[in-house]
PDB file of C-alpha atoms in Angstrom:
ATOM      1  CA  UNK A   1      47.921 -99.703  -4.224  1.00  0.00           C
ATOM      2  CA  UNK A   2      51.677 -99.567  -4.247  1.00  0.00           C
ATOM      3  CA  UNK A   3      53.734 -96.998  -2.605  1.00  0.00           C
ATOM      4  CA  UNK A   4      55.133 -96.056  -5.664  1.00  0.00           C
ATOM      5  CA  UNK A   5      51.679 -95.992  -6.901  1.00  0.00           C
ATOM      6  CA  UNK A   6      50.627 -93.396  -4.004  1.00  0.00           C
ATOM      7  CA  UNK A   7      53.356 -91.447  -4.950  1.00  0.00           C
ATOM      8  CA  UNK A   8      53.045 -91.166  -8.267  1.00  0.00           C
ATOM      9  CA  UNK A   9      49.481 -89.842  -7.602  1.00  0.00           C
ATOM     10  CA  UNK A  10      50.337 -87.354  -4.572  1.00  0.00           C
ATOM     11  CA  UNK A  11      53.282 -85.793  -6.744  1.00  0.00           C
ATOM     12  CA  UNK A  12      50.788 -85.391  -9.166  1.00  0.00           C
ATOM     13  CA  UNK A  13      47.973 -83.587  -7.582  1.00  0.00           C
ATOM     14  CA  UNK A  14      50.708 -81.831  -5.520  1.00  0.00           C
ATOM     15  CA  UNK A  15      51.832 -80.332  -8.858  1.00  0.00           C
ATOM     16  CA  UNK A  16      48.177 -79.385  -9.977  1.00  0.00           C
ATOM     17  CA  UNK A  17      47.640 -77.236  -7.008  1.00  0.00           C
ATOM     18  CA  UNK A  18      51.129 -75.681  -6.964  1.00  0.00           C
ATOM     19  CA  UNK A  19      50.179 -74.710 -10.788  1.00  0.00           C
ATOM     20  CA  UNK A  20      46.474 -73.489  -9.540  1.00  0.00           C
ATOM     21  CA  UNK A  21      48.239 -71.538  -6.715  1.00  0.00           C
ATOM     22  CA  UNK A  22      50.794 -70.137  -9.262  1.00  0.00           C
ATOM     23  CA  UNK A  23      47.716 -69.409 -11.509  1.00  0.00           C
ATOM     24  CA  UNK A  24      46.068 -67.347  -9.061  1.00  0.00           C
ATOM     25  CA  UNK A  25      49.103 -65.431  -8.336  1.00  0.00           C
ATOM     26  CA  UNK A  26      50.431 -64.682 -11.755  1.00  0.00           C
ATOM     27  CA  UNK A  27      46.717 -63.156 -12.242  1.00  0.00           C
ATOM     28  CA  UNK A  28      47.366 -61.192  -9.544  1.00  0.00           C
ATOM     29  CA  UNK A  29      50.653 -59.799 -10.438  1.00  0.00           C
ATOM     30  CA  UNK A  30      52.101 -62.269  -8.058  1.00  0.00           C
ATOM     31  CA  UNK A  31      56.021 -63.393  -9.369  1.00  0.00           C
ATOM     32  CA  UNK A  32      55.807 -67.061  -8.077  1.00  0.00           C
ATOM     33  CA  UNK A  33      58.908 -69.746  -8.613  1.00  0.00           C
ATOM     34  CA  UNK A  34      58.740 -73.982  -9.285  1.00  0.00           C
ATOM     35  CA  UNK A  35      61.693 -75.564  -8.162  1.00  0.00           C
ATOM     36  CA  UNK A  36      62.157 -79.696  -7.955  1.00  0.00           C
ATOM     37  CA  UNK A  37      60.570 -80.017  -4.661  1.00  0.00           C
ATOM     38  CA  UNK A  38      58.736 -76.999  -3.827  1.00  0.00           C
ATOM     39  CA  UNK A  39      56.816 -74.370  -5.266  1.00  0.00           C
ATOM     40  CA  UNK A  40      56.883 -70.822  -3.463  1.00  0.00           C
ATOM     41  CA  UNK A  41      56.204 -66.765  -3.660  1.00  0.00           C
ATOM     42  CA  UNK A  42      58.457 -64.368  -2.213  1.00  0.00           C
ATOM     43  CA  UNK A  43      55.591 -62.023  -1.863  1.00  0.00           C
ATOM     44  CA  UNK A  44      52.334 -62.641   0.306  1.00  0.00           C
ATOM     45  CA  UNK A  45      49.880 -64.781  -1.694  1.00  0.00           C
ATOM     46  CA  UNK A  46      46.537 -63.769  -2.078  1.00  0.00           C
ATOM     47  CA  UNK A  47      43.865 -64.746   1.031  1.00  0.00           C
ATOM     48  CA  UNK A  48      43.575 -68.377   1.698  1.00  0.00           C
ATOM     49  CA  UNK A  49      46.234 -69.544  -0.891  1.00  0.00           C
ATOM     50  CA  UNK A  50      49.718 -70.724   0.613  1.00  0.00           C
ATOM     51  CA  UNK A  51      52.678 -69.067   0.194  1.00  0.00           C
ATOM     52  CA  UNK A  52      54.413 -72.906  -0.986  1.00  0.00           C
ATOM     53  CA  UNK A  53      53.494 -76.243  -1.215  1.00  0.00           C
ATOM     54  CA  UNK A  54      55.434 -79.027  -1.078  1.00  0.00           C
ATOM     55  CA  UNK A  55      56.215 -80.997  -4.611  1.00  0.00           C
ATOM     56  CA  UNK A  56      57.960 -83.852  -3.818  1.00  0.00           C
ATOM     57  CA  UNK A  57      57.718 -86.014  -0.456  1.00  0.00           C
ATOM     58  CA  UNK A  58      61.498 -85.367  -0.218  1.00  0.00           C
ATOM     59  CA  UNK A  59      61.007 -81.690  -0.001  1.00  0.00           C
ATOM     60  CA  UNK A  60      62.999 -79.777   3.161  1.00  0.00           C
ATOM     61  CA  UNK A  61      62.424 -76.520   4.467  1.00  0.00           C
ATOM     62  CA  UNK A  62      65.697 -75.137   3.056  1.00  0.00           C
ATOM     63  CA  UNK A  63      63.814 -75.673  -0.538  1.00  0.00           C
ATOM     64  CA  UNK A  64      61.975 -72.638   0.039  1.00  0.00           C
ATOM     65  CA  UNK A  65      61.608 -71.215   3.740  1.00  0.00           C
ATOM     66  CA  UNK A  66      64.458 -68.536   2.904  1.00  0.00           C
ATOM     67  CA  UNK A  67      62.468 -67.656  -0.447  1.00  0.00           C
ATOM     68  CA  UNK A  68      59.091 -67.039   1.081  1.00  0.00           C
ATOM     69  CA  UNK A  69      58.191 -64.105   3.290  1.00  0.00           C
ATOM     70  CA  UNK A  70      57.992 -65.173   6.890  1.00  0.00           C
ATOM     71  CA  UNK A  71      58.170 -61.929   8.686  1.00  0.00           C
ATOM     72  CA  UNK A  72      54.737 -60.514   7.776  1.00  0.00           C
ATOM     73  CA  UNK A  73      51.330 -62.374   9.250  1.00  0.00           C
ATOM     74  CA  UNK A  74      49.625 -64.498   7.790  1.00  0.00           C
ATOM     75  CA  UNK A  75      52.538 -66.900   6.009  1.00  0.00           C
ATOM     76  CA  UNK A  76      51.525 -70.420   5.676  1.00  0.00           C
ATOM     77  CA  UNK A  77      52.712 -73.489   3.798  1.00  0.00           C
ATOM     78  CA  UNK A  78      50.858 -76.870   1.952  1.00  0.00           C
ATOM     79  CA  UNK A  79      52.906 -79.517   3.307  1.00  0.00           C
ATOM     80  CA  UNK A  80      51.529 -82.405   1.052  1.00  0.00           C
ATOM     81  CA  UNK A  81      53.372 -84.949   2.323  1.00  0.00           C
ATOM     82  CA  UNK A  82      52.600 -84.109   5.614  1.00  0.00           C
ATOM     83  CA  UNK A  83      56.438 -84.890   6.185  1.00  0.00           C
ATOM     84  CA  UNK A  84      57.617 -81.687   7.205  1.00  0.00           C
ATOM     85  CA  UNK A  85      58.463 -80.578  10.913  1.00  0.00           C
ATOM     86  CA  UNK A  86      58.025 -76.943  11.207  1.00  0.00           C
ATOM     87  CA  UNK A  87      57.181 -75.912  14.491  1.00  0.00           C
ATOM     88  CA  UNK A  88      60.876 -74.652  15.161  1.00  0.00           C
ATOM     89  CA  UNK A  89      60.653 -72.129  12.581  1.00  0.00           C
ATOM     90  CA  UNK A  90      56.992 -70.441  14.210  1.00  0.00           C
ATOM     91  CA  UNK A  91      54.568 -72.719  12.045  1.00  0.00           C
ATOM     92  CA  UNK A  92      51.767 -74.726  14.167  1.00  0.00           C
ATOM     93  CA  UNK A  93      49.699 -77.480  12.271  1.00  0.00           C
ATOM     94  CA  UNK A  94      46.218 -75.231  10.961  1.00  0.00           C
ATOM     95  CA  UNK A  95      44.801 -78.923   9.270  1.00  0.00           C
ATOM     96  CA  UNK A  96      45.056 -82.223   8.238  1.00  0.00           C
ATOM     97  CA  UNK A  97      43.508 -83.549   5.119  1.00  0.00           C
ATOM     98  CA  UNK A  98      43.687 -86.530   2.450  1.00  0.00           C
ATOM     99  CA  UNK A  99      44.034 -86.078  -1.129  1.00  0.00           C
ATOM    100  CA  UNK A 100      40.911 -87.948  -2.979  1.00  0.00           C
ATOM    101  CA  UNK A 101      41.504 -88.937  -6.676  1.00  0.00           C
ATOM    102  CA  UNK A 102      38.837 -90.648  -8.247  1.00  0.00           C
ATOM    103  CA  UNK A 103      40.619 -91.945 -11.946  1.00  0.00           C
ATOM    104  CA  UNK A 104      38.948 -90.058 -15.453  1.00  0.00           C
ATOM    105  CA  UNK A 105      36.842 -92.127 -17.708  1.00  0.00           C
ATOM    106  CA  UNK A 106      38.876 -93.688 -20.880  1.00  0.00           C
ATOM    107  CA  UNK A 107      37.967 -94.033 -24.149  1.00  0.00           C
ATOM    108  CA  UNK A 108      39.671 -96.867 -25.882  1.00  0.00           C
ATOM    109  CA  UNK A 109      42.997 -96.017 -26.755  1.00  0.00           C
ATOM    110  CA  UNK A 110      42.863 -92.168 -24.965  1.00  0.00           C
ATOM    111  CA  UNK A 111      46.213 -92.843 -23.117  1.00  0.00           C
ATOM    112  CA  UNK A 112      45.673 -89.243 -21.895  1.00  0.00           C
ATOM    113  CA  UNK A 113      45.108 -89.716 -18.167  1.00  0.00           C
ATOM    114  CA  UNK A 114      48.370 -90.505 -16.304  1.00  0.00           C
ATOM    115  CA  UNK A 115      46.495 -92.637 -13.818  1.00  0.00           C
ATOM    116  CA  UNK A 116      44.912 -94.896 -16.774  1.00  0.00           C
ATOM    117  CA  UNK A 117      48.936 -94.735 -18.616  1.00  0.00           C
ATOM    118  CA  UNK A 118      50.008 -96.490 -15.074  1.00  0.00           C
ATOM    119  CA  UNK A 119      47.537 -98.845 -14.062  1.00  0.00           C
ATOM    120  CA  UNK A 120      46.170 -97.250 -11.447  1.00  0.00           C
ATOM    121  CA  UNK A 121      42.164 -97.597 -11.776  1.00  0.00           C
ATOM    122  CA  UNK A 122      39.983 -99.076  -9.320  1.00  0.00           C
ATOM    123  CA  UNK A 123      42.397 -98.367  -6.244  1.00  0.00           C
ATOM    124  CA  UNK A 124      41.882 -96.245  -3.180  1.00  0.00           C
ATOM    125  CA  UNK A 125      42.336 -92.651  -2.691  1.00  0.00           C
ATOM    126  CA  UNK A 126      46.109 -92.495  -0.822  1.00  0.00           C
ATOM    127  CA  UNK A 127      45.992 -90.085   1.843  1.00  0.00           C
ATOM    128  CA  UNK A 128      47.510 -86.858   2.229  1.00  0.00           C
ATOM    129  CA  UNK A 129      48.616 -83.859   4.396  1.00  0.00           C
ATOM    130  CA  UNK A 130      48.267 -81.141   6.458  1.00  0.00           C
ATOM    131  CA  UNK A 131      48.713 -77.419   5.742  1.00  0.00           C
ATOM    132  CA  UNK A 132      50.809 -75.339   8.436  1.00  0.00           C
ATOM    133  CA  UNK A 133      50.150 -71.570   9.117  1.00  0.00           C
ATOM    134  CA  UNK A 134      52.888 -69.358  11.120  1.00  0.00           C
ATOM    135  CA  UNK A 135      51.238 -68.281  14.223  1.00  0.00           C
TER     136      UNK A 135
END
C-alpha cells in the first residue's frame, strides 16, 4: 500500500469517528464544530468520547486546543495521526492503537465504497494512533 493510499484511508476513518463523536454529542445537546483538520467541542464531551480528534495528519494544536475546554478534568484528544506532541500543554499519552479497515464487498458496478473507487482491496490495514488525556 502506498502512502497516499494509507492516507487516504486514515483521513477517512478519522472523519467517521469525528462524525460518530459529533453524533453522540449533538444527541446530547452537545454544540460540536468540523474544521479542515480537526474536529472539536468547546464543552466537555460525554464519558469516554474525546473532546477532538485529529482530521488530517497535518493537523496542529492551534487547530483546536484554544476551542476545547482544557481547564476542567477529564479533557482528552484522538490524535489519529499519532503526529501530535502534546505533553507541553499537560496531555500524557493514555494509548496507542492502529486503525483496521477491512474493504466492503462490491457488487459489480456499486462504485459506492471509496476504498473499491481507489483501488485499494486486498492491502493491509495502515496503522494508526494514540489518544492523549490531560493529566
Amino acid at each position: 500500500m502506498t502512502s497516499a493510499e494509507t492516507t487516504f484511508i486514515r483521513v477517512a476513518a478519522a472523519r467517521n469517528n469525528a462524525d460518530w463523536c459529533a453524533s453522540v454529542c449533538r444527541s446530547h445537546g452537545i454544540p460540536n464544530t468540523f474544521s479542515e483538520t480537526a474536529w472539536h467541542s468547546a464543552r466537555r464531551t460525554p464519558p469516554y468520547y474525546p473532546d477532538a480528534v485529529t482530521l488530517h495528519p497535518d493537523a496542529v494544536p492551534t487547530d483546536f486546543l484554544s476551542e476545547i475546554d482544557t481547564a476542567s478534568p477529564g479533557c482528552s484528544i484522538k490524535d489519529s495521526f499519532a503526529a501530535l506532541d502534546l505533553t507541553s500543554d499537560g496531555f500524557v499519552k493514555f494509548f496507542t492503537a492502529q486503525w483496521i479497515h477491512r474493504p466492503a464487498e462490491t457488487h459489480k458496478g456499486n462504485n459506492a465504497d471509496p476504498a473499491h473507487r481507489a483501488g485499494l482491496h486486498s492491502r493491509p490495514a495502515p496503522r494508526l494512533a494514540g489518544h492523549l488525556a490531560r493529566r
